[in-house]
Amino acid sequence: MGKKGYIVVSLDFELLWGVHDHETKESFTKQIDGARAVIPQLLELFKEYGIHATWGIVGMLMASNREELLECQPTELPTYSDPRLSSYNYITEVGENEQEDRFHYASSLVNLIATYNNQEIGSHTFSHFCCKADGQTVAQFSADLDCAQRMMEKTTGRKARSLIFPRNQFTEEYATAASKKGFQCVRGNPKSYAYNNGKKKLARVIRFLDTYLNVCGMKCSSLEDCKREGHVIIPASRFFRKYDTRFPFLEKAKVACIKRQMSYAARKGKIFHLWWHPHNVSINSDKCLEQLRDLFEYYRELNRQYGFESRTMQEMADAVCLS
Ligand SMILES: [Zn+2]
C-alpha cells in the first residue's frame, strides 16, 4: 500500500461575532439558535464515526460574562477603514452573560466540545479579526492573538495550537505572525483563483459551480505542500455549503463532489480538508446531518479499503512535521 490519505474537519464557531457587519440579532436568530442546537448533534455524529475535528472558536464567545469580556481587550484595537468590521464597536450591545445573551456568549458549548475525545479547541482569533481588511495591521493582529490565547488558557487550561483565519483572509505573513503566538498550524486556502479572491463576483460564481461540479479540481494537498519554516498550513479543500432549498436537485451533486475528493485523497495519499460553520447546517439541519452521515459512512469505507484516517488540524500538523 502507498501513502495514507487523511480527512481533516474544521469548524468556524463565531455566532454573531462573525457576521455583525451584515446581520443583526433579529435577522440571524434562526441561524444562531439552529447553530446552538446542532453542535451537540454534530459532536455525537463525530463520535459515532470517529471523526476528529478542530473547532476554531472566536475568543469573545468564550468569555463567561461581560466583565471577563471587557477585561480581556488587546493593547491595540484594529483600525479597519470599515468600522462595521470591528467587534469592539458592538460591545455596548452585548448582554451580561450567556443566559441573557445567547448571540455573543457560548462557554457552555465550548465546555461541551471539550468533554468529547478527538475534538480540538482551536482559535478563530479573539475578535474575528479580518486579516485582509483595509486599515488593520499585523501588530494589531498579533495583539488580538495574545488575547485569544489568554482567553483560551482561562477557558481550557492551555493555549490553542491551531488557528482558522476569519473569512479565510489568509496570508503567509499573518500565518508567520500567528506561529510566534503559539499557533503551529493554520488553515489556508486552495491554490485556485476562486478561493483567493474573496468577494469578487467571478470568484463567487466559480466557487458556487465548484460546489456542484468540482470545476476547481480536487484541491487536496500532499503532506509536503503543508510544511513551512516553523509552522504548518493545511489548505481547505471544500466548504460544506448549506442545504440549498432553491436547488434541491443539486444537493446530490454536492455530496458526490465531496465523495470524489475524499476518494482521491484516500487513493493518492493526500489531505482532504472539509470545513463549515455550525450555522451553515442550522437550517434544514436534519437534511445536513443526513448528508454528513452519508459522507462519514463513505469515510468508513475508505478507511477499510485504503486506511484513510481522520485527523484534527493539530494532529495533521504533527504528522506533517514527522513526514
Ligand atoms: Zn468566521
mmCIF file of C-alpha atoms and ligand atoms in Angstrom:
data_model
loop_
_atom_site.group_PDB
_atom_site.id
_atom_site.type_symbol
_atom_site.label_atom_id
_atom_site.label_comp_id
_atom_site.label_asym_id
_atom_site.label_seq_id
_atom_site.Cartn_x
_atom_site.Cartn_y
_atom_site.Cartn_z
ATOM 1 C CA MET A 1 0.000 0.000 0.000
ATOM 2 C CA GLY A 2 1.220 3.521 -0.818
ATOM 3 C CA LYS A 3 0.980 6.634 1.310
ATOM 4 C CA LYS A 4 -2.006 7.035 3.599
ATOM 5 C CA GLY A 5 -4.628 9.724 2.968
ATOM 6 C CA TYR A 6 -6.381 11.864 5.556
ATOM 7 C CA ILE A 7 -9.589 13.766 6.140
ATOM 8 C CA VAL A 8 -9.310 16.901 8.273
ATOM 9 C CA VAL A 9 -12.531 18.528 9.504
ATOM 10 C CA SER A 10 -12.612 22.082 10.878
ATOM 11 C CA LEU A 11 -15.440 24.339 12.007
ATOM 12 C CA ASP A 12 -15.567 28.118 12.390
ATOM 13 C CA PHE A 13 -17.549 28.872 15.528
ATOM 14 C CA GLU A 14 -18.436 32.544 15.943
ATOM 15 C CA LEU A 15 -22.218 33.085 16.373
ATOM 16 C CA LEU A 16 -22.946 36.815 15.916
ATOM 17 C CA TRP A 17 -19.278 37.875 16.238
ATOM 18 C CA GLY A 18 -18.560 36.748 12.679
ATOM 19 C CA VAL A 19 -21.457 38.461 10.950
ATOM 20 C CA HIS A 20 -22.031 41.774 12.768
ATOM 21 C CA ASP A 21 -21.330 43.811 9.636
ATOM 22 C CA HIS A 22 -24.198 42.288 7.646
ATOM 23 C CA GLU A 23 -26.590 40.620 10.117
ATOM 24 C CA THR A 24 -28.394 41.577 13.318
ATOM 25 C CA LYS A 25 -29.807 39.624 16.242
ATOM 26 C CA GLU A 26 -33.194 39.821 14.547
ATOM 27 C CA SER A 27 -32.054 38.725 11.094
ATOM 28 C CA PHE A 28 -29.798 35.944 12.386
ATOM 29 C CA THR A 29 -31.830 34.472 15.266
ATOM 30 C CA LYS A 30 -32.810 31.318 13.399
ATOM 31 C CA GLN A 31 -29.215 30.599 12.430
ATOM 32 C CA ILE A 32 -27.871 31.265 15.929
ATOM 33 C CA ASP A 33 -30.473 29.096 17.644
ATOM 34 C CA GLY A 34 -30.009 26.443 14.977
ATOM 35 C CA ALA A 35 -26.225 26.509 15.395
ATOM 36 C CA ARG A 36 -26.521 26.142 19.163
ATOM 37 C CA ALA A 37 -28.891 23.195 18.730
ATOM 38 C CA VAL A 38 -26.864 21.415 16.048
ATOM 39 C CA ILE A 39 -23.489 21.479 17.840
ATOM 40 C CA PRO A 40 -24.388 18.662 20.299
ATOM 41 C CA GLN A 41 -25.731 16.659 17.355
ATOM 42 C CA LEU A 42 -22.528 17.186 15.362
ATOM 43 C CA LEU A 43 -20.460 16.073 18.353
ATOM 44 C CA GLU A 44 -22.476 12.858 18.652
ATOM 45 C CA LEU A 45 -22.171 12.224 14.921
ATOM 46 C CA PHE A 46 -18.390 12.776 15.047
ATOM 47 C CA LYS A 47 -18.181 10.383 17.985
ATOM 48 C CA GLU A 48 -20.179 7.695 16.206
ATOM 49 C CA TYR A 49 -17.905 7.759 13.163
ATOM 50 C CA GLY A 50 -14.591 8.506 14.856
ATOM 51 C CA ILE A 51 -14.303 11.919 13.171
ATOM 52 C CA HIS A 52 -11.600 14.110 14.683
ATOM 53 C CA ALA A 53 -12.417 17.802 14.276
ATOM 54 C CA THR A 54 -10.903 21.198 15.056
ATOM 55 C CA TRP A 55 -13.207 23.917 16.363
ATOM 56 C CA GLY A 56 -11.865 27.383 15.600
ATOM 57 C CA ILE A 57 -13.627 29.469 18.221
ATOM 58 C CA VAL A 58 -13.853 33.267 18.476
ATOM 59 C CA GLY A 59 -12.265 34.203 21.814
ATOM 60 C CA MET A 60 -15.023 36.665 22.697
ATOM 61 C CA LEU A 61 -17.530 33.786 22.677
ATOM 62 C CA MET A 62 -15.571 32.084 25.431
ATOM 63 C CA ALA A 63 -15.998 34.867 27.996
ATOM 64 C CA SER A 64 -18.302 33.800 30.802
ATOM 65 C CA ASN A 65 -19.613 37.310 31.413
ATOM 66 C CA ARG A 66 -19.307 40.937 30.401
ATOM 67 C CA GLU A 67 -16.645 41.716 32.952
ATOM 68 C CA GLU A 68 -14.409 38.969 31.619
ATOM 69 C CA LEU A 69 -15.033 40.148 28.067
ATOM 70 C CA LEU A 70 -14.033 43.730 28.872
ATOM 71 C CA GLU A 71 -11.054 42.655 30.935
ATOM 72 C CA CYS A 72 -9.530 40.767 28.037
ATOM 73 C CA GLN A 73 -9.006 43.540 25.488
ATOM 74 C CA PRO A 74 -5.938 43.925 23.305
ATOM 75 C CA THR A 75 -3.445 46.742 23.704
ATOM 76 C CA GLU A 76 -4.062 47.759 20.099
ATOM 77 C CA LEU A 77 -7.546 47.652 18.595
ATOM 78 C CA PRO A 78 -7.986 47.039 14.845
ATOM 79 C CA THR A 79 -8.205 50.280 12.875
ATOM 80 C CA TYR A 80 -10.321 48.964 9.980
ATOM 81 C CA SER A 81 -11.341 51.506 7.355
ATOM 82 C CA ASP A 82 -14.812 49.992 7.613
ATOM 83 C CA PRO A 83 -15.753 50.364 11.292
ATOM 84 C CA ARG A 84 -18.537 47.780 10.913
ATOM 85 C CA LEU A 85 -15.845 45.088 10.871
ATOM 86 C CA SER A 86 -14.629 45.800 14.385
ATOM 87 C CA SER A 87 -16.267 43.621 17.034
ATOM 88 C CA TYR A 88 -15.325 46.273 19.618
ATOM 89 C CA ASN A 89 -17.957 48.557 18.102
ATOM 90 C CA TYR A 90 -20.710 46.156 19.174
ATOM 91 C CA ILE A 91 -19.674 45.661 22.806
ATOM 92 C CA THR A 92 -22.400 48.039 24.016
ATOM 93 C CA GLU A 93 -24.996 45.613 22.565
ATOM 94 C CA VAL A 94 -23.633 42.652 24.496
ATOM 95 C CA GLY A 95 -25.600 41.303 27.475
ATOM 96 C CA GLU A 96 -24.340 40.259 30.876
ATOM 97 C CA ASN A 97 -23.790 36.542 30.256
ATOM 98 C CA GLU A 98 -24.830 33.510 28.179
ATOM 99 C CA GLN A 99 -28.234 33.141 29.882
ATOM 100 C CA GLU A 100 -29.051 36.703 28.868
ATOM 101 C CA ASP A 101 -27.335 36.816 25.515
ATOM 102 C CA ARG A 102 -27.066 33.617 23.500
ATOM 103 C CA PHE A 103 -25.786 35.553 20.464
ATOM 104 C CA HIS A 104 -22.445 36.617 21.942
ATOM 105 C CA TYR A 105 -21.575 34.002 24.558
ATOM 106 C CA ALA A 106 -21.128 30.253 24.226
ATOM 107 C CA SER A 107 -18.972 28.985 27.081
ATOM 108 C CA SER A 108 -21.447 26.173 27.803
ATOM 109 C CA LEU A 109 -20.970 24.879 24.259
ATOM 110 C CA VAL A 110 -17.193 25.305 24.414
ATOM 111 C CA ASN A 111 -17.200 23.258 27.625
ATOM 112 C CA LEU A 112 -19.368 20.625 25.951
ATOM 113 C CA ILE A 113 -16.960 20.331 22.999
ATOM 114 C CA ALA A 114 -14.101 19.928 25.458
ATOM 115 C CA THR A 115 -15.732 16.833 27.010
ATOM 116 C CA TYR A 116 -15.537 14.924 23.711
ATOM 117 C CA ASN A 117 -12.497 12.908 22.688
ATOM 118 C CA ASN A 118 -10.709 13.776 19.465
ATOM 119 C CA GLN A 119 -12.132 17.296 19.328
ATOM 120 C CA GLU A 120 -9.530 20.058 19.265
ATOM 121 C CA ILE A 121 -10.337 23.524 20.580
ATOM 122 C CA GLY A 122 -8.584 25.928 18.252
ATOM 123 C CA SER A 123 -8.943 29.652 17.695
ATOM 124 C CA HIS A 124 -10.784 31.832 15.198
ATOM 125 C CA THR A 125 -8.925 34.871 16.671
ATOM 126 C CA PHE A 126 -10.191 36.840 19.679
ATOM 127 C CA SER A 127 -12.392 39.354 17.866
ATOM 128 C CA HIS A 128 -12.964 37.679 14.462
ATOM 129 C CA PHE A 129 -10.013 39.640 13.081
ATOM 130 C CA CYS A 130 -10.102 40.226 9.303
ATOM 131 C CA CYS A 131 -6.509 39.983 8.095
ATOM 132 C CA LYS A 132 -7.024 41.392 4.622
ATOM 133 C CA ALA A 133 -9.377 44.223 5.537
ATOM 134 C CA ASP A 134 -8.169 47.746 4.785
ATOM 135 C CA GLY A 135 -6.769 49.717 7.682
ATOM 136 C CA GLN A 136 -5.660 46.969 10.088
ATOM 137 C CA THR A 137 -2.043 45.998 10.766
ATOM 138 C CA VAL A 138 -0.112 42.839 11.568
ATOM 139 C CA ALA A 139 0.756 44.315 15.006
ATOM 140 C CA GLN A 140 -2.968 44.647 15.760
ATOM 141 C CA PHE A 141 -3.450 41.049 14.624
ATOM 142 C CA SER A 142 -0.674 39.900 16.985
ATOM 143 C CA ALA A 143 -2.251 41.825 19.877
ATOM 144 C CA ASP A 144 -5.581 40.141 19.088
ATOM 145 C CA LEU A 145 -3.920 36.716 19.209
ATOM 146 C CA ASP A 146 -2.425 37.488 22.629
ATOM 147 C CA CYS A 147 -5.981 37.978 23.899
ATOM 148 C CA ALA A 148 -7.195 34.862 22.101
ATOM 149 C CA GLN A 149 -4.527 32.797 23.848
ATOM 150 C CA ARG A 150 -5.242 34.394 27.231
ATOM 151 C CA MET A 151 -8.944 33.605 26.941
ATOM 152 C CA MET A 152 -8.112 30.103 25.698
ATOM 153 C CA GLU A 153 -5.898 29.376 28.705
ATOM 154 C CA LYS A 154 -8.574 30.687 31.057
ATOM 155 C CA THR A 155 -11.244 28.519 29.480
ATOM 156 C CA THR A 156 -9.428 25.300 28.578
ATOM 157 C CA GLY A 157 -6.293 25.457 30.705
ATOM 158 C CA ARG A 158 -3.964 25.526 27.713
ATOM 159 C CA LYS A 159 -3.056 27.573 24.681
ATOM 160 C CA ALA A 160 -4.532 26.806 21.284
ATOM 161 C CA ARG A 161 -2.235 25.424 18.613
ATOM 162 C CA SER A 162 -4.490 25.718 15.566
ATOM 163 C CA LEU A 163 -5.855 28.910 14.040
ATOM 164 C CA ILE A 164 -8.574 29.436 11.471
ATOM 165 C CA PHE A 165 -8.469 32.829 9.735
ATOM 166 C CA PRO A 166 -11.823 34.654 9.774
ATOM 167 C CA ARG A 167 -13.360 34.831 6.305
ATOM 168 C CA ASN A 168 -10.392 32.769 5.100
ATOM 169 C CA GLN A 169 -8.427 36.027 4.871
ATOM 170 C CA PHE A 170 -5.164 34.139 4.915
ATOM 171 C CA THR A 171 -1.686 35.460 4.117
ATOM 172 C CA GLU A 172 1.694 33.817 4.641
ATOM 173 C CA GLU A 173 2.828 36.923 6.578
ATOM 174 C CA TYR A 174 -0.027 36.636 9.070
ATOM 175 C CA ALA A 175 0.483 32.861 9.368
ATOM 176 C CA THR A 176 4.087 33.527 10.377
ATOM 177 C CA ALA A 177 2.919 36.148 12.908
ATOM 178 C CA ALA A 178 0.463 33.579 14.311
ATOM 179 C CA SER A 179 3.224 30.998 14.690
ATOM 180 C CA LYS A 180 5.009 33.448 17.015
ATOM 181 C CA LYS A 181 1.916 33.373 19.256
ATOM 182 C CA GLY A 182 1.944 29.578 19.561
ATOM 183 C CA PHE A 183 -0.167 28.666 16.542
ATOM 184 C CA GLN A 184 1.730 25.832 14.967
ATOM 185 C CA CYS A 185 -0.989 25.163 12.459
ATOM 186 C CA VAL A 186 -3.350 27.307 10.358
ATOM 187 C CA ARG A 187 -5.988 26.642 7.715
ATOM 188 C CA GLY A 188 -5.005 28.004 4.309
ATOM 189 C CA ASN A 189 -6.924 28.376 1.063
ATOM 190 C CA PRO A 190 -6.890 26.162 -2.033
ATOM 191 C CA LYS A 191 -4.485 27.432 -4.700
ATOM 192 C CA SER A 192 -7.217 28.315 -7.201
ATOM 193 C CA TYR A 193 -8.149 31.940 -8.155
ATOM 194 C CA ALA A 194 -11.711 31.468 -6.887
ATOM 195 C CA TYR A 195 -10.526 30.745 -3.347
ATOM 196 C CA ASN A 196 -8.133 33.666 -3.070
ATOM 197 C CA ASN A 197 -10.333 36.499 -4.232
ATOM 198 C CA GLY A 198 -12.976 36.510 -1.539
ATOM 199 C CA LYS A 199 -15.903 38.628 -2.582
ATOM 200 C CA LYS A 200 -15.130 39.214 -6.269
ATOM 201 C CA LYS A 201 -18.169 38.282 -8.334
ATOM 202 C CA LEU A 202 -16.386 35.923 -10.708
ATOM 203 C CA ALA A 203 -14.709 34.119 -7.801
ATOM 204 C CA ARG A 204 -18.078 33.659 -6.118
ATOM 205 C CA VAL A 205 -19.634 32.229 -9.266
ATOM 206 C CA ILE A 206 -16.754 29.784 -9.721
ATOM 207 C CA ARG A 207 -16.968 28.720 -6.069
ATOM 208 C CA PHE A 208 -20.696 28.158 -6.449
ATOM 209 C CA LEU A 209 -20.141 25.987 -9.544
ATOM 210 C CA ASP A 210 -17.315 24.167 -7.792
ATOM 211 C CA THR A 211 -19.781 23.073 -5.092
ATOM 212 C CA TYR A 212 -21.701 21.009 -7.617
ATOM 213 C CA LEU A 213 -19.194 20.261 -10.382
ATOM 214 C CA ASN A 214 -15.651 20.236 -8.915
ATOM 215 C CA VAL A 215 -14.658 22.802 -11.561
ATOM 216 C CA CYS A 216 -11.583 23.753 -9.488
ATOM 217 C CA GLY A 217 -10.293 20.176 -9.305
ATOM 218 C CA MET A 218 -9.627 18.012 -6.268
ATOM 219 C CA LYS A 219 -7.887 20.681 -4.107
ATOM 220 C CA CYS A 220 -6.214 18.079 -1.881
ATOM 221 C CA SER A 221 -2.710 18.671 -0.512
ATOM 222 C CA SER A 222 0.284 16.448 -0.003
ATOM 223 C CA LEU A 223 1.948 16.489 3.395
ATOM 224 C CA GLU A 224 4.972 18.225 1.847
ATOM 225 C CA ASP A 225 2.752 21.034 0.481
ATOM 226 C CA CYS A 226 1.786 21.969 4.045
ATOM 227 C CA LYS A 227 5.243 22.420 5.526
ATOM 228 C CA ARG A 228 6.614 25.875 6.297
ATOM 229 C CA GLU A 229 9.518 27.087 8.395
ATOM 230 C CA GLY A 230 8.258 26.718 11.976
ATOM 231 C CA HIS A 231 4.588 26.099 11.168
ATOM 232 C CA VAL A 232 2.149 24.115 9.060
ATOM 233 C CA ILE A 233 -0.554 25.345 6.663
ATOM 234 C CA ILE A 234 -3.338 22.908 5.878
ATOM 235 C CA PRO A 235 -5.272 24.299 2.909
ATOM 236 C CA ALA A 236 -9.038 23.890 2.891
ATOM 237 C CA SER A 237 -10.325 21.545 0.196
ATOM 238 C CA ARG A 238 -14.060 22.046 0.454
ATOM 239 C CA PHE A 239 -16.648 24.231 2.151
ATOM 240 C CA PHE A 240 -19.705 22.226 3.188
ATOM 241 C CA ARG A 241 -22.353 24.554 1.808
ATOM 242 C CA LYS A 242 -25.798 24.846 3.382
ATOM 243 C CA TYR A 243 -28.684 22.721 2.149
ATOM 244 C CA ASP A 244 -29.975 24.854 -0.675
ATOM 245 C CA THR A 245 -33.744 24.640 -0.924
ATOM 246 C CA ARG A 246 -33.617 26.599 -4.204
ATOM 247 C CA PHE A 247 -31.731 23.731 -5.854
ATOM 248 C CA PRO A 248 -32.660 20.500 -4.046
ATOM 249 C CA PHE A 249 -31.796 18.501 -7.166
ATOM 250 C CA LEU A 250 -28.206 19.740 -6.909
ATOM 251 C CA GLU A 251 -27.736 18.512 -3.348
ATOM 252 C CA LYS A 252 -26.874 15.002 -4.593
ATOM 253 C CA ALA A 253 -24.223 16.524 -6.853
ATOM 254 C CA LYS A 254 -22.774 18.442 -3.873
ATOM 255 C CA VAL A 255 -22.349 15.252 -1.853
ATOM 256 C CA ALA A 256 -20.972 13.391 -4.883
ATOM 257 C CA CYS A 257 -18.309 16.119 -5.381
ATOM 258 C CA ILE A 258 -17.183 15.758 -1.787
ATOM 259 C CA LYS A 259 -17.013 11.975 -2.120
ATOM 260 C CA ARG A 260 -14.903 12.318 -5.251
ATOM 261 C CA GLN A 261 -12.420 14.452 -3.347
ATOM 262 C CA MET A 262 -12.379 12.036 -0.401
ATOM 263 C CA SER A 263 -11.766 9.090 -2.677
ATOM 264 C CA TYR A 264 -8.975 10.960 -4.489
ATOM 265 C CA ALA A 265 -7.248 11.809 -1.186
ATOM 266 C CA ALA A 266 -7.593 8.218 0.065
ATOM 267 C CA ARG A 267 -6.174 6.712 -3.123
ATOM 268 C CA LYS A 268 -3.382 9.248 -3.653
ATOM 269 C CA GLY A 269 -2.252 9.601 -0.037
ATOM 270 C CA LYS A 270 -3.331 13.263 0.238
ATOM 271 C CA ILE A 271 -5.090 15.500 2.725
ATOM 272 C CA PHE A 272 -8.752 16.398 2.184
ATOM 273 C CA HIS A 273 -9.828 19.311 4.422
ATOM 274 C CA LEU A 274 -13.575 19.859 4.866
ATOM 275 C CA TRP A 275 -14.894 22.891 6.751
ATOM 276 C CA TRP A 276 -18.052 24.779 7.596
ATOM 277 C CA HIS A 277 -19.707 26.959 10.274
ATOM 278 C CA PRO A 278 -22.259 25.381 12.627
ATOM 279 C CA HIS A 279 -24.738 27.977 11.323
ATOM 280 C CA ASN A 280 -24.350 26.615 7.762
ATOM 281 C CA VAL A 281 -26.036 23.398 8.912
ATOM 282 C CA SER A 282 -28.514 25.109 11.244
ATOM 283 C CA ILE A 283 -31.378 25.458 8.767
ATOM 284 C CA ASN A 284 -32.670 22.155 7.386
ATOM 285 C CA SER A 285 -30.315 20.602 9.898
ATOM 286 C CA ASP A 286 -31.847 17.113 9.582
ATOM 287 C CA LYS A 287 -31.022 17.089 5.886
ATOM 288 C CA CYS A 288 -27.493 18.420 6.525
ATOM 289 C CA LEU A 289 -26.842 15.831 9.225
ATOM 290 C CA GLU A 290 -28.095 13.127 6.889
ATOM 291 C CA GLN A 291 -25.624 14.291 4.230
ATOM 292 C CA LEU A 292 -22.780 14.362 6.738
ATOM 293 C CA ARG A 293 -23.714 10.856 7.909
ATOM 294 C CA ASP A 294 -23.598 9.683 4.298
ATOM 295 C CA LEU A 295 -20.114 11.235 3.933
ATOM 296 C CA PHE A 296 -18.881 9.673 7.155
ATOM 297 C CA GLU A 297 -20.218 6.254 6.066
ATOM 298 C CA TYR A 298 -18.102 6.740 2.957
ATOM 299 C CA TYR A 299 -15.152 7.708 5.145
ATOM 300 C CA ARG A 300 -15.553 4.357 6.947
ATOM 301 C CA GLU A 301 -15.494 2.538 3.633
ATOM 302 C CA LEU A 302 -12.345 4.406 2.518
ATOM 303 C CA ASN A 303 -10.787 3.733 5.899
ATOM 304 C CA ARG A 304 -11.325 -0.016 5.444
ATOM 305 C CA GLN A 305 -10.211 -0.006 1.833
ATOM 306 C CA TYR A 306 -7.251 2.406 1.878
ATOM 307 C CA GLY A 307 -6.512 3.141 5.526
ATOM 308 C CA PHE A 308 -7.924 6.704 5.082
ATOM 309 C CA GLU A 309 -7.836 8.376 8.507
ATOM 310 C CA SER A 310 -9.440 11.314 10.288
ATOM 311 C CA ARG A 311 -7.250 13.952 11.958
ATOM 312 C CA THR A 312 -7.697 17.269 13.735
ATOM 313 C CA MET A 313 -5.636 20.138 12.293
ATOM 314 C CA GLN A 314 -3.173 19.764 15.130
ATOM 315 C CA GLU A 315 -2.806 16.011 14.676
ATOM 316 C CA MET A 316 -2.325 16.581 10.957
ATOM 317 C CA ALA A 317 0.344 19.203 11.647
ATOM 318 C CA ASP A 318 2.177 16.727 13.883
ATOM 319 C CA ALA A 319 2.089 14.159 11.068
ATOM 320 C CA VAL A 320 3.350 16.774 8.576
ATOM 321 C CA CYS A 321 6.259 17.663 10.860
ATOM 322 C CA LEU A 322 7.225 13.995 11.185
ATOM 323 C CA SER A 323 6.997 13.313 7.429
HETATM 324 ZN ZN ZN B 1 -15.612 33.386 10.861
#
